[in-house]
CSV table of C-alpha atoms and ligand atoms in Angstrom, one decimal:
chain,number,residue,atom,x,y,z
O,406,MET,CA,-50.5,5.3,59.5
O,407,ARG,CA,-50.5,5.1,63.3
O,408,ILE,CA,-47.2,5.8,65.0
O,409,SER,CA,-47.2,7.1,68.6
O,410,LYS,CA,-44.4,8.3,70.8
O,411,ILE,CA,-44.2,6.7,74.2
O,412,SER,CA,-41.1,8.8,75.0
O,413,ASP,CA,-38.7,11.0,73.0
O,414,ARG,CA,-36.7,7.9,72.0
O,415,ILE,CA,-39.3,5.2,71.8
O,416,SER,CA,-42.2,4.9,69.3
O,417,TYR,CA,-45.2,2.5,69.3
O,418,ILE,CA,-45.7,1.0,65.9
O,419,GLY,CA,-48.3,-1.8,66.7
O,420,VAL,CA,-51.6,-2.6,65.1
O,421,ASN,CA,-55.2,-3.2,66.2
O,422,ASP,CA,-56.7,-6.5,65.1
O,423,ARG,CA,-60.5,-6.3,64.9
O,424,ARG,CA,-60.9,-8.9,62.2
O,425,THR,CA,-59.9,-12.0,64.0
O,426,ALA,CA,-62.9,-13.6,65.7
O,427,LEU,CA,-61.1,-16.1,67.8
O,428,PHE,CA,-57.6,-15.5,69.3
O,429,GLU,CA,-55.5,-18.6,68.8
O,430,ASN,CA,-58.5,-19.7,66.8
O,431,ASN,CA,-60.1,-20.6,70.2
O,432,TRP,CA,-60.9,-17.5,72.4
O,433,PRO,CA,-63.5,-15.0,71.3
O,434,ILE,CA,-62.2,-11.4,71.2
O,435,PRO,CA,-65.2,-9.1,70.8
O,436,TYR,CA,-63.1,-6.1,71.6
O,437,GLY,CA,-60.2,-7.3,69.4
O,438,VAL,CA,-56.6,-7.4,70.3
O,439,SER,CA,-53.5,-5.3,69.6
O,440,TYR,CA,-50.1,-6.6,68.6
O,441,ASN,CA,-47.7,-4.1,69.9
O,442,SER,CA,-44.3,-3.4,68.5
O,443,TYR,CA,-41.8,-0.6,69.4
O,444,ILE,CA,-38.8,1.1,68.0
O,445,ILE,CA,-36.0,2.6,70.2
O,446,LYS,CA,-34.0,5.2,68.4
O,447,ASP,CA,-30.5,5.6,69.8
O,448,LYS,CA,-27.0,5.3,68.4
O,449,LYS,CA,-28.2,1.8,67.5
O,450,ASN,CA,-31.8,1.5,66.4
O,451,VAL,CA,-33.8,-1.3,67.8
O,452,LEU,CA,-37.1,-2.9,66.9
O,453,ILE,CA,-38.8,-4.7,69.8
O,454,ASP,CA,-40.9,-7.6,68.5
O,455,SER,CA,-43.0,-7.6,65.4
O,456,VAL,CA,-46.7,-8.2,64.7
O,457,GLU,CA,-48.8,-11.1,63.3
O,458,PHE,CA,-48.2,-11.7,59.6
O,459,GLY,CA,-50.9,-10.0,57.5
O,460,SER,CA,-52.3,-8.0,60.4
O,461,ASP,CA,-50.7,-4.7,59.3
O,462,GLY,CA,-49.9,-3.9,55.6
O,463,GLU,CA,-48.1,-0.8,56.8
O,464,PHE,CA,-45.8,-2.4,59.4
O,465,LEU,CA,-42.6,-2.1,57.2
O,466,LYS,CA,-43.6,1.4,56.2
O,467,LYS,CA,-43.9,2.4,59.9
O,468,ILE,CA,-40.4,1.1,60.6
O,469,GLU,CA,-39.0,3.0,57.6
O,470,THR,CA,-40.8,6.2,58.7
O,471,VAL,CA,-39.6,6.1,62.3
O,472,LEU,CA,-36.0,5.3,61.2
O,473,GLY,CA,-36.1,8.3,58.8
O,474,GLY,CA,-33.4,6.8,56.5
O,475,GLU,CA,-31.3,5.4,59.3
O,476,LYS,CA,-30.5,1.7,59.5
O,477,LEU,CA,-32.1,-0.9,61.7
O,478,ASP,CA,-29.4,-2.4,63.9
O,479,TYR,CA,-31.2,-4.8,66.1
O,480,LEU,CA,-34.5,-6.8,66.2
O,481,VAL,CA,-35.2,-8.1,69.7
O,482,VAL,CA,-37.4,-11.2,69.8
O,483,ASN,CA,-38.9,-11.5,73.3
O,484,HIS,CA,-41.2,-14.3,72.3
O,485,MET,CA,-41.5,-16.5,69.2
O,486,GLU,CA,-45.3,-17.1,69.0
O,487,PRO,CA,-46.3,-16.0,65.5
O,488,ASP,CA,-48.6,-13.2,66.8
O,489,HIS,CA,-45.3,-11.4,67.6
O,490,SER,CA,-42.8,-13.1,65.3
O,491,GLY,CA,-44.9,-13.2,62.1
O,492,MET,CA,-43.0,-10.3,60.5
O,493,ILE,CA,-39.5,-11.3,61.3
O,494,SER,CA,-38.7,-12.7,57.9
O,495,SER,CA,-40.1,-9.6,56.2
O,496,VAL,CA,-38.0,-7.3,58.5
O,497,ILE,CA,-34.8,-9.3,57.8
O,498,ALA,CA,-35.6,-9.3,54.0
O,499,LYS,CA,-35.9,-5.5,54.2
O,500,TYR,CA,-32.9,-4.9,56.6
O,501,PRO,CA,-30.5,-7.8,55.8
O,502,GLU,CA,-27.8,-6.3,58.0
O,503,VAL,CA,-30.0,-6.4,61.1
O,504,LYS,CA,-28.9,-8.5,64.1
O,505,VAL,CA,-31.6,-10.5,65.7
O,506,ILE,CA,-31.4,-10.7,69.5
O,507,GLY,CA,-32.8,-13.6,71.3
O,508,ASN,CA,-31.6,-16.6,73.3
O,509,ALA,CA,-30.6,-20.1,72.4
O,510,LYS,CA,-34.2,-21.3,72.6
O,511,THR,CA,-35.5,-18.4,70.6
O,512,PHE,CA,-33.2,-19.4,67.7
O,513,GLU,CA,-34.1,-23.0,67.9
O,514,LEU,CA,-37.8,-22.0,67.4
O,515,MET,CA,-36.8,-19.4,64.7
O,516,GLU,CA,-35.1,-22.1,62.7
O,517,LYS,CA,-38.2,-24.4,63.0
O,518,TYR,CA,-40.8,-21.8,62.2
O,519,TYR,CA,-39.1,-19.6,59.6
O,520,GLY,CA,-35.9,-21.4,58.6
O,521,ILE,CA,-33.9,-18.3,59.3
O,522,SER,CA,-30.2,-18.6,59.0
O,523,GLN,CA,-27.8,-18.3,62.0
O,524,GLU,CA,-25.8,-15.5,60.4
O,525,SER,CA,-28.3,-12.9,61.7
O,526,PHE,CA,-28.5,-14.2,65.2
O,527,MET,CA,-27.0,-12.6,68.3
O,528,ALA,CA,-27.7,-14.9,71.3
O,529,VAL,CA,-27.8,-13.3,74.7
O,530,THR,CA,-27.6,-14.9,78.1
O,531,ASP,CA,-29.9,-14.2,81.1
O,532,ASN,CA,-29.4,-10.7,82.5
O,533,GLN,CA,-26.9,-9.8,79.8
O,534,GLU,CA,-26.7,-6.1,78.8
O,535,VAL,CA,-26.1,-4.7,75.4
O,536,GLU,CA,-25.1,-1.0,74.9
O,537,ILE,CA,-27.0,0.8,72.2
O,538,GLY,CA,-25.7,4.4,72.7
O,539,GLU,CA,-27.3,6.6,75.4
O,540,SER,CA,-29.0,3.6,76.8
O,541,THR,CA,-28.4,-0.1,77.4
O,542,LEU,CA,-30.7,-3.0,76.9
O,543,LYS,CA,-30.9,-5.6,79.6
O,544,PHE,CA,-32.4,-9.0,78.8
O,545,VAL,CA,-34.1,-11.0,81.5
O,546,PHE,CA,-35.3,-14.5,80.8
O,547,ILE,CA,-38.8,-15.4,82.1
O,548,PRO,CA,-39.3,-18.9,80.7
O,549,TRP,CA,-42.8,-20.2,80.2
O,550,VAL,CA,-44.6,-16.8,80.2
O,551,HIS,CA,-45.7,-18.1,78.0
O,552,TRP,CA,-43.3,-20.3,75.9
O,553,PRO,CA,-39.9,-21.7,76.9
O,554,GLU,CA,-37.9,-18.9,75.2
O,555,THR,CA,-39.8,-15.9,76.6
O,556,MET,CA,-37.7,-13.0,77.9
O,557,VAL,CA,-38.3,-9.3,78.7
O,558,THR,CA,-36.1,-6.4,77.6
O,559,LEU,CA,-35.4,-3.4,79.8
O,560,ASP,CA,-34.4,0.0,78.3
O,561,VAL,CA,-32.1,0.9,81.2
O,562,LYS,CA,-32.0,4.6,80.7
O,563,GLU,CA,-35.8,5.2,80.6
O,564,GLN,CA,-36.7,2.2,82.7
O,565,VAL,CA,-39.2,0.9,80.1
O,566,LEU,CA,-39.8,-2.8,80.4
O,567,PHE,CA,-40.9,-4.6,77.2
O,568,THR,CA,-42.7,-7.7,78.3
O,569,CYS,CA,-44.4,-9.2,75.3
O,570,ASP,CA,-47.3,-11.5,76.5
O,571,ALA,CA,-46.6,-10.8,80.2
O,572,PHE,CA,-48.8,-8.0,81.6
O,573,GLY,CA,-50.9,-8.0,78.4
O,574,GLY,CA,-54.6,-8.4,77.7
O,575,TYR,CA,-57.3,-8.5,75.0
O,576,GLY,CA,-58.7,-5.3,73.6
O,577,THR,CA,-57.6,-2.9,70.8
O,578,LEU,CA,-56.1,0.5,71.5
O,579,ASP,CA,-59.0,2.5,70.2
O,580,GLY,CA,-57.9,5.8,71.6
O,581,GLY,CA,-54.6,6.4,73.3
O,582,ILE,CA,-51.7,4.0,74.0
O,583,PHE,CA,-51.4,4.5,77.8
O,584,ASP,CA,-53.4,3.2,80.8
O,585,SER,CA,-54.1,6.8,81.6
O,586,ASP,CA,-55.9,7.3,78.3
O,587,TYR,CA,-58.7,4.9,79.3
O,588,ASN,CA,-61.3,4.1,82.0
O,589,MET,CA,-59.5,0.8,82.6
O,590,GLU,CA,-62.4,-0.7,84.6
O,591,GLU,CA,-64.6,-0.5,81.5
O,592,ILE,CA,-63.0,-3.0,79.1
O,593,PHE,CA,-59.3,-3.5,79.6
O,594,LEU,CA,-59.3,-4.9,83.1
O,595,PRO,CA,-62.0,-7.5,82.6
O,596,GLU,CA,-60.5,-8.4,79.2
O,597,MET,CA,-57.1,-8.6,80.8
O,598,ARG,CA,-58.4,-11.0,83.5
O,599,ARG,CA,-60.0,-13.1,80.7
O,600,TYR,CA,-56.8,-13.1,78.7
O,601,TYR,CA,-54.8,-14.2,81.8
O,602,SER,CA,-57.2,-17.0,82.5
O,603,ASN,CA,-57.3,-18.2,78.9
O,604,ILE,CA,-53.6,-17.9,78.0
O,605,VAL,CA,-51.4,-17.5,81.1
O,606,ALA,CA,-53.1,-19.1,84.1
O,607,LYS,CA,-51.6,-22.5,83.3
O,608,TYR,CA,-48.2,-21.0,84.0
O,609,ASN,CA,-49.0,-19.3,87.3
O,610,GLN,CA,-45.9,-20.7,89.0
O,611,MET,CA,-43.7,-19.3,86.3
O,612,VAL,CA,-45.5,-15.9,86.5
O,613,THR,CA,-44.8,-15.7,90.2
O,614,ARG,CA,-41.2,-16.7,89.6
O,615,ALA,CA,-40.9,-14.0,86.9
O,616,ILE,CA,-42.4,-11.3,89.1
O,617,THR,CA,-40.0,-12.2,91.9
O,618,LYS,CA,-37.1,-12.2,89.6
O,619,LEU,CA,-38.0,-8.7,88.3
O,620,ALA,CA,-38.8,-7.3,91.8
O,621,ASP,CA,-35.6,-5.3,92.0
O,622,THR,CA,-35.8,-4.0,88.4
O,623,PRO,CA,-36.7,-0.2,88.4
O,624,VAL,CA,-39.6,0.2,86.1
O,625,LYS,CA,-41.3,3.4,85.0
O,626,MET,CA,-43.3,1.9,82.2
O,627,ILE,CA,-44.4,-1.5,81.2
O,628,ALA,CA,-44.8,-1.9,77.5
O,629,PRO,CA,-46.4,-5.3,76.7
O,630,SER,CA,-47.2,-6.7,73.2
O,631,HIS,CA,-51.0,-6.8,73.8
O,632,GLY,CA,-53.0,-4.0,75.3
O,633,VAL,CA,-52.1,-0.7,76.9
O,634,VAL,CA,-48.7,0.6,77.9
O,635,TRP,CA,-48.7,1.0,81.6
O,636,LYS,CA,-47.2,4.5,82.3
O,637,GLU,CA,-49.4,6.0,85.0
O,638,ASN,CA,-49.6,2.9,87.2
O,639,PRO,CA,-47.3,0.1,86.2
O,640,GLN,CA,-47.5,-1.3,89.7
O,641,LYS,CA,-51.2,-1.9,89.2
O,642,VAL,CA,-50.7,-4.5,86.4
O,643,ILE,CA,-47.8,-6.2,88.3
O,644,SER,CA,-50.0,-6.5,91.4
O,645,LEU,CA,-53.0,-7.8,89.4
O,646,TYR,CA,-50.8,-10.5,87.7
O,647,ALA,CA,-49.2,-11.3,91.1
O,648,ASP,CA,-52.7,-11.9,92.6
O,649,TRP,CA,-53.9,-14.0,89.7
O,650,ALA,CA,-50.7,-16.0,89.7
O,651,ALA,CA,-51.1,-16.6,93.5
O,652,SER,CA,-54.7,-17.8,92.8
O,653,LYS,CA,-56.2,-15.1,95.0
O,654,SER,CA,-60.0,-15.1,94.6
O,655,GLU,CA,-63.2,-13.3,95.6
O,656,ARG,CA,-66.1,-14.7,97.6
O,657,GLY,CA,-68.5,-16.0,94.9
O,658,VAL,CA,-69.6,-19.0,92.9
O,659,VAL,CA,-69.8,-19.9,89.3
O,660,ILE,CA,-72.5,-22.4,88.3
O,661,CYS,CA,-72.0,-24.1,85.0
O,662,TYR,CA,-74.5,-26.5,83.5
O,663,ALA,CA,-75.1,-28.5,80.3
O,664,SER,CA,-78.8,-29.3,79.8
O,665,MET,CA,-80.7,-30.8,76.9
O,666,TYR,CA,-84.3,-30.4,78.0
O,667,GLY,CA,-84.2,-27.9,80.8
O,668,ASN,CA,-83.9,-30.3,83.9
O,669,THR,CA,-80.3,-29.6,84.6
O,670,ALA,CA,-80.8,-25.9,84.0
O,671,ARG,CA,-83.7,-25.9,86.6
O,672,LEU,CA,-81.4,-27.6,89.1
O,673,ALA,CA,-78.7,-25.0,88.4
O,674,ASP,CA,-81.2,-22.2,89.2
O,675,SER,CA,-82.3,-24.0,92.4
O,676,ILE,CA,-78.6,-24.1,93.5
O,677,GLY,CA,-78.1,-20.5,92.6
O,678,ALA,CA,-81.1,-19.4,94.6
O,679,LYS,CA,-79.9,-21.5,97.6
O,680,MET,CA,-76.5,-19.8,97.4
O,681,ALA,CA,-78.2,-16.4,97.5
O,682,GLU,CA,-80.3,-17.6,100.5
O,683,MET,CA,-77.0,-18.5,102.2
O,684,GLY,CA,-75.6,-15.0,101.7
O,685,VAL,CA,-73.5,-15.5,98.6
O,686,LYS,CA,-73.8,-12.3,96.6
O,687,ASN,CA,-71.7,-13.1,93.6
O,688,VAL,CA,-73.4,-15.9,91.7
O,689,ARG,CA,-72.8,-16.3,88.0
O,690,THR,CA,-74.6,-19.1,86.1
O,691,TYR,CA,-73.6,-20.2,82.6
O,692,ASP,CA,-75.2,-22.6,80.1
O,693,VAL,CA,-72.0,-24.1,78.7
O,694,SER,CA,-73.7,-24.8,75.3
O,695,ARG,CA,-74.2,-21.0,74.9
O,696,SER,CA,-71.3,-19.3,76.7
O,697,ASN,CA,-67.8,-19.8,75.4
O,698,ALA,CA,-65.5,-21.4,77.9
O,699,SER,CA,-63.3,-18.3,77.7
O,700,TYR,CA,-65.7,-16.3,79.8
O,701,ILE,CA,-66.4,-19.1,82.2
O,702,LEU,CA,-62.7,-19.7,82.9
O,703,SER,CA,-62.3,-16.0,83.6
O,704,ASP,CA,-65.0,-16.2,86.3
O,705,ILE,CA,-63.8,-19.5,87.7
O,706,MET,CA,-60.4,-17.8,88.1
O,707,ARG,CA,-62.1,-14.8,89.7
O,708,TYR,CA,-64.3,-16.5,92.3
O,709,LYS,CA,-63.4,-19.1,94.9
O,710,GLY,CA,-66.2,-21.6,94.2
O,711,PHE,CA,-67.5,-23.3,91.1
O,712,ILE,CA,-70.2,-25.9,90.6
O,713,LEU,CA,-70.5,-28.1,87.5
O,714,GLY,CA,-73.7,-29.8,86.5
O,715,THR,CA,-74.6,-32.0,83.5
O,716,CYS,CA,-77.3,-34.2,82.2
O,717,ALA,CA,-76.2,-37.7,81.3
O,718,TYR,CA,-75.3,-38.0,77.7
O,719,ASN,CA,-75.2,-41.6,76.5
O,720,THR,CA,-73.0,-43.0,79.3
O,721,PHE,CA,-71.0,-39.9,79.9
O,722,MET,CA,-71.4,-36.1,80.6
O,723,HIS,CA,-72.7,-33.7,77.9
O,724,PRO,CA,-70.0,-33.0,75.2
O,725,MET,CA,-70.1,-29.3,75.9
O,726,MET,CA,-69.4,-29.9,79.6
O,727,GLU,CA,-66.6,-32.2,78.6
O,728,HIS,CA,-65.1,-29.4,76.6
O,729,LEU,CA,-65.3,-27.0,79.6
O,730,CYS,CA,-63.8,-29.7,81.9
O,731,ASN,CA,-60.9,-30.1,79.5
O,732,GLU,CA,-60.2,-26.3,79.5
O,733,ILE,CA,-60.4,-26.3,83.4
O,734,LYS,CA,-57.9,-29.2,83.5
O,735,ILE,CA,-55.5,-27.2,81.3
O,736,MET,CA,-55.9,-24.1,83.4
O,737,ALA,CA,-55.5,-26.2,86.6
O,738,PRO,CA,-57.1,-23.8,89.1
O,739,LYS,CA,-55.8,-24.0,92.7
O,740,GLY,CA,-57.5,-23.3,96.0
O,741,LYS,CA,-61.0,-23.7,94.6
O,742,VAL,CA,-64.1,-25.1,96.2
O,743,MET,CA,-66.0,-27.3,93.8
O,744,GLY,CA,-69.4,-29.0,93.6
O,745,ILE,CA,-71.3,-31.3,91.3
O,746,PHE,CA,-74.9,-31.7,90.3
O,747,GLY,CA,-76.6,-33.7,87.6
O,748,THR,CA,-79.8,-35.2,86.2
O,749,SER,CA,-80.4,-38.4,84.2
O,750,GLY,CA,-83.1,-40.8,83.3
O,751,TRP,CA,-81.7,-43.9,85.0
O,752,ASN,CA,-78.0,-44.2,85.6
O,753,GLY,CA,-76.5,-40.9,86.8
O,754,ALA,CA,-73.7,-41.2,84.2
O,755,GLY,CA,-73.1,-37.4,83.9
O,756,ALA,CA,-72.6,-36.7,87.6
O,757,LYS,CA,-70.4,-39.8,87.8
O,758,ALA,CA,-68.2,-38.6,84.9
O,759,LEU,CA,-67.9,-35.2,86.6
O,760,ALA,CA,-66.8,-36.9,89.9
O,761,LYS,CA,-64.1,-38.8,88.0
O,762,PHE,CA,-63.0,-35.5,86.4
O,763,ALA,CA,-62.8,-33.8,89.8
O,764,GLU,CA,-60.7,-36.6,91.2
O,765,GLU,CA,-58.3,-36.6,88.2
O,766,ALA,CA,-58.0,-32.8,88.2
O,767,LYS,CA,-57.4,-32.9,92.0
O,768,LEU,CA,-60.3,-30.6,92.7
O,769,ASN,CA,-61.7,-30.3,96.2
O,770,GLN,CA,-65.2,-31.6,95.7
O,771,VAL,CA,-67.8,-30.7,98.3
O,772,SER,CA,-70.3,-33.5,99.1
O,773,PRO,CA,-72.9,-34.5,98.4
O,774,THR,CA,-73.5,-34.5,94.7
O,775,VAL,CA,-77.0,-33.0,94.1
O,776,GLU,CA,-78.7,-35.4,91.7
O,777,ALA,CA,-82.1,-36.1,90.4
O,778,PHE,CA,-83.6,-38.8,88.1
O,779,GLY,CA,-85.9,-37.2,85.7
O,780,ALA,CA,-87.3,-33.8,86.7
O,781,PRO,CA,-85.5,-32.2,89.6
O,782,THR,CA,-88.5,-31.5,91.8
O,783,ALA,CA,-88.0,-29.9,95.3
O,784,GLU,CA,-89.0,-33.2,97.0
O,785,LYS,CA,-86.3,-35.1,95.1
O,786,VAL,CA,-83.4,-32.8,95.8
O,787,GLU,CA,-84.3,-30.8,98.9
O,788,GLU,CA,-82.2,-32.9,101.3
O,789,SER,CA,-79.1,-33.2,99.3
O,790,LEU,CA,-79.3,-29.6,98.1
O,791,ASN,CA,-79.6,-28.2,101.7
O,792,LEU,CA,-76.7,-30.3,102.9
O,793,PHE,CA,-74.6,-29.5,99.9
O,794,ALA,CA,-75.2,-25.7,100.2
O,795,GLU,CA,-74.4,-25.7,103.9
O,796,ASN,CA,-71.1,-27.6,103.2
O,797,PHE,CA,-70.2,-25.5,100.2
O,798,VAL,CA,-70.7,-22.1,101.8
O,799,LYS,CA,-68.7,-23.3,104.8
O,800,ALA,CA,-65.8,-24.3,102.6
O,801,LEU,CA,-66.1,-21.0,100.7
O,802,ASP,CA,-65.5,-19.2,104.0
O,803,GLU,CA,-62.6,-21.3,105.2
A,275,FEO,FE1,-49.1,-13.1,72.3
A,275,FEO,FE2,-47.8,-16.1,73.4
A,275,FEO,O1,-48.2,-14.8,72.2
């Protein structure tokens, strides 16, 4: 049974999930994910969030072990998504006296998801403080990071901020609990960026608002509900999230293509080679039928430019490109430079569909579209490719 101390008063009782293949049944997690939960022992004992139902057969035993025969006074629910709220009913069943701390929206959702009665609820307001003995808990609402009810909880004495989804990332805690226990560049930081692009990026504005709201909160440790506890360098994760929320990007281009017989793939490589010739060092090319959108979105968020290409498919774009476009529309990236290419037998339907998508998604499309009927030979595309590359790299550097 894994229980780790993050301070004298606070224990980590989370769990590693290496069994789930797709987070939210959508995003691949080859390095797994952790559901973090914590117990603060004070005059009043507090459980901060729970874990996904079924992910940890020992969860209740862990609570019992940490409490050592004492009662559980409070269960703080920072976020109601079931990867954190899944064990609430089981906790209440075992500790019927527990008061569940949340806000009005939390309890609306708790009723809907679990049918839990109002008797156990203790609703707090934004910035309210609740004394628990040596320390006090302060609750700060950060709506839409990433549901409407989301809030963070500060242990005022130790300045530990429990943030649930905010400042989290994919990846299990294979060794230690803290950022200082890992070479963060290896897995956690890339996985954190991918998590942000997949789950959080749609709510960039709300993330910026939350970071601004928390700016004056003294924080020694950030304890999210996915990924490492930031003890050595909590400012690092705040600044990464702030940069991502502000749509800061690196000089580079992501080329994504859907191709049935190799023609659009060849055109993608011609565009990549041209970008390199023009001095773009970061060029990442993806076949959308092979690479999950999760990884592509992460790179689209990372780099300033992206270029989408498709073969015509019936009278539209290829279905796998349509899937990516839908995910891009949801993520709604800002400040990007975007280009389009395509191949078709006769009607250019794929590239036309991409242009319509770019317009609807309010993307800044660089002209011209690079297009070929049939095989994309150098003669057919040279002129448009040269002009496109010149315009695109210029826009990249603006
Ligand atoms: Fe990790 Fe929005 O739940």
